[in-house]
Amino acid sequence: MTPRFLTPKELALLSLVQNELVPSYGDLPPAGTLGAALTVDAYLAEQPRLRRPVLTTLRAIEVRSGKTPFAELDAGRRVEVLRKVEDSDPESFSELVKQTYNAYYTRPDIQASLGIDGPPQPLGFELPAFDESRLSRVRAMGKLWRDD
Amino acid sequence: MPAPEHDSDVLIVGSGASGAAAAWSLSRRGLRVTCLEQGRWVDQSEYAHSRPDYELARQTSFAKDPNVRGWAEDYPINNSGTPIHPLMVNAVGGSTVHWSGHFPRMRPSDFRVKTLDGVADDWPFTYWDLEPFYDLNDSMVGVSGLAGDPGNPPRSPRQTPPLAFDAGCEAYLRGLEKLGWHWWPCDNALISEPFGENRSPCNCCGPCDIGCPIGAMSSAHVTYWPKALAQGVQLITHARVEQITVDRAGRATGALYYDEQGVRQSHSAGVVVMAANGVGTPRLLLNSTSAIFPSGLANNSGIVGAYLMFHPVALVSGVFEEVVNGQRGPIGGLMNCQEFYETDLSRGYVRGFELQLSRNVGPLSVANGGILGHPVPWGSGHHEALRSRYAHTMTTSVMLEDLPERENRVTLDSELTDAHGIPAPRVEYRLGENTQRMLEFGIARARDLFEAAEAVEILVDPLVRESGWHLMGTCRMGDDPESSVINGWGQAHECPNLFVIDGSTFTTSAAVNPTSTIQAIALRCADWLGRNYQEVAA
Ligand SMILES: Cc1cc2nc3c(=O)[nH]c(=O)nc-3n(C[C@H](O)[C@H](O)[C@H](O)COP(=O)(O)OP(=O)(O)OC[C@H]3O[C@@H](n4cnc5c(N)ncnc54)[C@H](O)[C@@H]3O)c2cc1C
Ligand code: SF4
């Protein structure tokens, strides 16, 4: 699928970065492999205020990677680069992390892996009824309010 | 029959918690009531609860900060001078459209802080004067809860029973029982069983803070508005009021507003009632200048906008080993602990606070920092950290009484305007010393609670920036025109046919959520105005 806002190169970099931010877990692939970059691309197309921090962070990652492109760094070096970029501009970096989480945790398959059957409505949840007997100690405390 | 002298008998500005209650009460007496509301009806289809990405609504279309949400109906607020950001909703039903519905009452001592504790001012009436209106309001909106709390005066049976006693309650109770502290299931403005028309009982879906799609939450657009409209109230939406007009004698004559097409209109009325909230009302009065009121309507005293109070809030979360499923059930209302509510000077401060023992949020919001703003770290430990917090966390608010200070205020910004060019409000606020001492003490007690409850990790946000839910005190009530804007009936000292009935009326803030008190005050003022309309409007 073609991105709506990012260039294909930016999209590919974002996807690799996301694989480090939210790595694989058990059978679950990492965020980038799951397609979180395209979802973030859609957010960027719709919410202009997100563009500056995300693009700034992607550029900083390219610069910090030095002569070897981020894609060719080994896993340890990638994380090192990301930590350095985070330290130099935590606000922009945290926006990229936030949008990655947004893309990842709104997926029904990821929610299912956390035991979530579906959105809150229309089913809601059944909770046990309130148990008044638990109040006996407090009831015995007597008047606690002041009106003198 | 001669044409009526005015377009309406009573013009209400704002359709939120207070405006809705007053519209219902005044129209019941046969008065011709019009309400101007800058917002719209929020459509059922806008609620996100049935979508897997529902948690995104907290960051976008249902964000609580209007500066972030940016609906066309919102107005900007200059927040640069305050560590606490004012939050609100600008729509039919006002800020009750998406809120938490915690519905405690103030205690009798809250109305008499000067007499009892020598600080701030007493209110011009007592708890007992307001009590019948608390009861009336509860019977109109529908409250879930349980009478009999020894921490508060006896009250009428609640309309529907308290919601649930689940694993989260058990976790809290472990701590409370060990410490021997007071607690009680909260009164909540939501229904746990059938009540009212076109409303379904709460099905414990969780995220009330992005609205309630089934009408379980007792928001003003599902409680008072259908009844007020049936009684003939005219509600004009997309009507942004620019100023309240006055005649040469300094009496209010009505309002100028921009309609949905952006055309300036005027509406005349015998009485004007301000219900635009603790920021919107002072903003409009300050913008309503005239020869007789050069600093704003009813502001020759210089007090309009001053004495702004929030409830400064610290949030403390406990992470438990067991699953507590804090994301299930209404996010706000669970239990209240009022162990530290009344003054005890040995604690190093005057007045008190309550611990609101609340629930938590879904996985996306947990990842992004949960209610506290502590994001789950990215990288190799991410999944384990997320899984240790999600469904394992409960959060308590330490909600303090904020003493009124003149320097804390709403003014008009010299540059910022809304989409119609009307000056936007600027908020200046700093925490008082008493508040800071109380905040520290309260955080330490919330930690005690979670330790006693055997939480394995405790997270703290010592002062929540996005906690300006409660906007109070900016047109305060009192008997003395030198130190207050309105009297105990909401009537402006300087302009007898102008009333204020919203959160700005508060003389002091108490340490509980204000809306049951705001609505009780609105009903009490409207009742008095309804009985005295001819005299007031003459
Ligand atoms: C996220 C959130 C959670 C909350 N949770 C709780 C809770 O659990 N318990 C509790 O007690 N309180 C809670 N509150 C606070 C509660 O919503 C308010 O106390 C209450 O709604 C205030 O009532 P009001 O009548 O003063 O103003 P509002 O309900 O804010 O209504 C004011 C209305 O005036 C309109 N208005 C303003 N200016 C103009 C203008 N120029 N022209 C036309 N119309 C105008 C606005 O659009 C708005 O509809 C919460 C608030 C928020 C934002
Ligand atoms: S938890 Fe209950 S009150 Fe809250 S949104 Fe869901 S149904 Fe409505």
PDB file of C-alpha atoms in Angstrom, chain B residues 105-206:
ATOM      1  CA  ARG B 105     -22.115  16.219  48.372  1.00  0.00           C
ATOM      2  CA  MET B 106     -20.221  18.836  50.303  1.00  0.00           C
ATOM      3  CA  ARG B 107     -20.266  18.436  54.075  1.00  0.00           C
ATOM      4  CA  PRO B 108     -21.897  20.954  56.449  1.00  0.00           C
ATOM      5  CA  SER B 109     -18.477  22.207  57.602  1.00  0.00           C
ATOM      6  CA  ASP B 110     -17.583  23.089  53.999  1.00  0.00           C
ATOM      7  CA  PHE B 111     -20.062  25.956  54.097  1.00  0.00           C
ATOM      8  CA  ARG B 112     -18.613  27.432  57.314  1.00  0.00           C
ATOM      9  CA  VAL B 113     -14.839  27.407  56.958  1.00  0.00           C
ATOM     10  CA  LYS B 114     -14.359  30.914  58.350  1.00  0.00           C
ATOM     11  CA  THR B 115     -16.370  30.190  61.476  1.00  0.00           C
ATOM     12  CA  LEU B 116     -14.913  26.750  62.053  1.00  0.00           C
ATOM     13  CA  ASP B 117     -11.333  27.135  60.834  1.00  0.00           C
ATOM     14  CA  GLY B 118     -10.740  30.866  60.510  1.00  0.00           C
ATOM     15  CA  VAL B 119      -9.902  30.755  56.796  1.00  0.00           C
ATOM     16  CA  ALA B 120     -11.516  32.138  53.620  1.00  0.00           C
ATOM     17  CA  ASP B 121     -15.240  32.950  54.010  1.00  0.00           C
ATOM     18  CA  ASP B 122     -18.452  31.296  55.062  1.00  0.00           C
ATOM     19  CA  TRP B 123     -21.053  30.722  52.388  1.00  0.00           C
ATOM     20  CA  PRO B 124     -24.194  32.860  52.602  1.00  0.00           C
ATOM     21  CA  PHE B 125     -26.233  29.731  53.338  1.00  0.00           C
ATOM     22  CA  THR B 126     -25.752  26.417  55.100  1.00  0.00           C
ATOM     23  CA  TYR B 127     -25.719  22.791  54.045  1.00  0.00           C
ATOM     24  CA  TRP B 128     -29.199  22.458  55.500  1.00  0.00           C
ATOM     25  CA  ASP B 129     -30.528  25.263  53.268  1.00  0.00           C
ATOM     26  CA  LEU B 130     -29.187  23.388  50.254  1.00  0.00           C
ATOM     27  CA  GLU B 131     -30.166  19.894  51.345  1.00  0.00           C
ATOM     28  CA  PRO B 132     -33.682  19.852  49.790  1.00  0.00           C
ATOM     29  CA  PHE B 133     -32.172  20.883  46.457  1.00  0.00           C
ATOM     30  CA  TYR B 134     -29.531  18.167  46.646  1.00  0.00           C
ATOM     31  CA  ASP B 135     -32.390  15.721  47.120  1.00  0.00           C
ATOM     32  CA  LEU B 136     -34.457  17.233  44.312  1.00  0.00           C
ATOM     33  CA  ASN B 137     -31.486  17.143  41.972  1.00  0.00           C
ATOM     34  CA  ASP B 138     -30.682  13.521  42.783  1.00  0.00           C
ATOM     35  CA  SER B 139     -34.289  12.567  42.113  1.00  0.00           C
ATOM     36  CA  MET B 140     -34.114  14.276  38.720  1.00  0.00           C
ATOM     37  CA  VAL B 141     -30.802  12.935  37.490  1.00  0.00           C
ATOM     38  CA  GLY B 142     -30.671   9.469  39.056  1.00  0.00           C
ATOM     39  CA  VAL B 143     -27.819   8.551  41.373  1.00  0.00           C
ATOM     40  CA  SER B 144     -26.300   5.190  42.225  1.00  0.00           C
ATOM     41  CA  GLY B 145     -24.997   4.771  45.737  1.00  0.00           C
ATOM     42  CA  LEU B 146     -25.938   3.889  49.267  1.00  0.00           C
ATOM     43  CA  ALA B 147     -27.316   6.098  52.052  1.00  0.00           C
ATOM     44  CA  GLY B 148     -25.903   5.694  55.549  1.00  0.00           C
ATOM     45  CA  ASP B 149     -22.314   6.931  55.218  1.00  0.00           C
ATOM     46  CA  PRO B 150     -21.166   8.011  58.703  1.00  0.00           C
ATOM     47  CA  GLY B 151     -18.841  10.495  57.000  1.00  0.00           C
ATOM     48  CA  ASN B 152     -21.799  12.561  55.826  1.00  0.00           C
ATOM     49  CA  PRO B 153     -25.204  13.674  57.093  1.00  0.00           C
ATOM     50  CA  PRO B 154     -27.998  11.150  56.485  1.00  0.00           C
ATOM     51  CA  ARG B 155     -29.497  11.441  53.009  1.00  0.00           C
ATOM     52  CA  SER B 156     -32.498  10.196  51.086  1.00  0.00           C
ATOM     53  CA  PRO B 157     -32.318   6.683  49.603  1.00  0.00           C
ATOM     54  CA  ARG B 158     -30.275   6.668  46.401  1.00  0.00           C
ATOM     55  CA  GLN B 159     -32.264   6.120  43.210  1.00  0.00           C
ATOM     56  CA  THR B 160     -30.298   3.005  42.225  1.00  0.00           C
ATOM     57  CA  PRO B 161     -27.930   0.744  44.204  1.00  0.00           C
ATOM     58  CA  PRO B 162     -24.138   0.975  44.215  1.00  0.00           C
ATOM     59  CA  LEU B 163     -22.543  -0.682  41.276  1.00  0.00           C
ATOM     60  CA  ALA B 164     -20.249  -3.516  42.073  1.00  0.00           C
ATOM     61  CA  PHE B 165     -17.813  -5.073  44.458  1.00  0.00           C
ATOM     62  CA  ASP B 166     -15.070  -6.548  42.340  1.00  0.00           C
ATOM     63  CA  ALA B 167     -11.407  -7.500  42.633  1.00  0.00           C
ATOM     64  CA  GLY B 168     -10.336  -3.843  42.648  1.00  0.00           C
ATOM     65  CA  CYS B 169     -12.589  -3.149  45.637  1.00  0.00           C
ATOM     66  CA  GLU B 170     -11.138  -6.158  47.415  1.00  0.00           C
ATOM     67  CA  ALA B 171      -7.635  -4.828  46.839  1.00  0.00           C
ATOM     68  CA  TYR B 172      -8.525  -1.406  48.246  1.00  0.00           C
ATOM     69  CA  LEU B 173     -10.380  -2.970  51.138  1.00  0.00           C
ATOM     70  CA  ARG B 174      -7.321  -4.968  52.143  1.00  0.00           C
ATOM     71  CA  GLY B 175      -5.532  -1.681  52.770  1.00  0.00           C
ATOM     72  CA  LEU B 176      -8.472   0.177  54.296  1.00  0.00           C
ATOM     73  CA  GLU B 177      -9.232  -2.558  56.806  1.00  0.00           C
ATOM     74  CA  LYS B 178      -5.598  -2.801  57.908  1.00  0.00           C
ATOM     75  CA  LEU B 179      -5.424   0.952  58.422  1.00  0.00           C
ATOM     76  CA  GLY B 180      -8.909   1.201  59.943  1.00  0.00           C
ATOM     77  CA  TRP B 181      -9.824   4.126  57.685  1.00  0.00           C
ATOM     78  CA  HIS B 182     -13.218   5.405  56.619  1.00  0.00           C
ATOM     79  CA  TRP B 183     -14.579   4.406  53.199  1.00  0.00           C
ATOM     80  CA  TRP B 184     -17.956   4.285  51.504  1.00  0.00           C
ATOM     81  CA  PRO B 185     -19.194   3.394  48.013  1.00  0.00           C
ATOM     82  CA  CYS B 186     -19.393   6.630  46.029  1.00  0.00           C
ATOM     83  CA  ASP B 187     -22.527   8.368  45.017  1.00  0.00           C
ATOM     84  CA  ASN B 188     -22.305   8.404  41.227  1.00  0.00           C
ATOM     85  CA  ALA B 189     -24.342  10.337  38.709  1.00  0.00           C
ATOM     86  CA  LEU B 190     -25.151   7.187  36.794  1.00  0.00           C
ATOM     87  CA  ILE B 191     -27.877   4.609  37.001  1.00  0.00           C
ATOM     88  CA  SER B 192     -27.206   0.994  37.907  1.00  0.00           C
ATOM     89  CA  GLU B 193     -30.840  -0.033  37.371  1.00  0.00           C
ATOM     90  CA  PRO B 194     -33.613   1.247  35.077  1.00  0.00           C
ATOM     91  CA  PHE B 195     -34.433   4.891  35.811  1.00  0.00           C
ATOM     92  CA  GLY B 196     -35.815   7.684  33.644  1.00  0.00           C
ATOM     93  CA  GLU B 197     -36.771   7.588  29.993  1.00  0.00           C
ATOM     94  CA  ASN B 198     -34.635   6.466  27.068  1.00  0.00           C
ATOM     95  CA  ARG B 199     -31.798   5.493  29.370  1.00  0.00           C
ATOM     96  CA  SER B 200     -30.186   2.089  29.908  1.00  0.00           C
ATOM     97  CA  PRO B 201     -28.559   1.058  33.176  1.00  0.00           C
ATOM     98  CA  CYS B 202     -24.775   1.070  33.242  1.00  0.00           C
ATOM     99  CA  ASN B 203     -23.300  -2.121  31.817  1.00  0.00           C
ATOM    100  CA  CYS B 204     -19.876  -1.402  33.327  1.00  0.00           C
ATOM    101  CA  CYS B 205     -18.213  -0.881  29.949  1.00  0.00           C
ATOM    102  CA  GLY B 206     -15.556   1.385  31.498  1.00  0.00           C
TER     103      GLY B 206
END
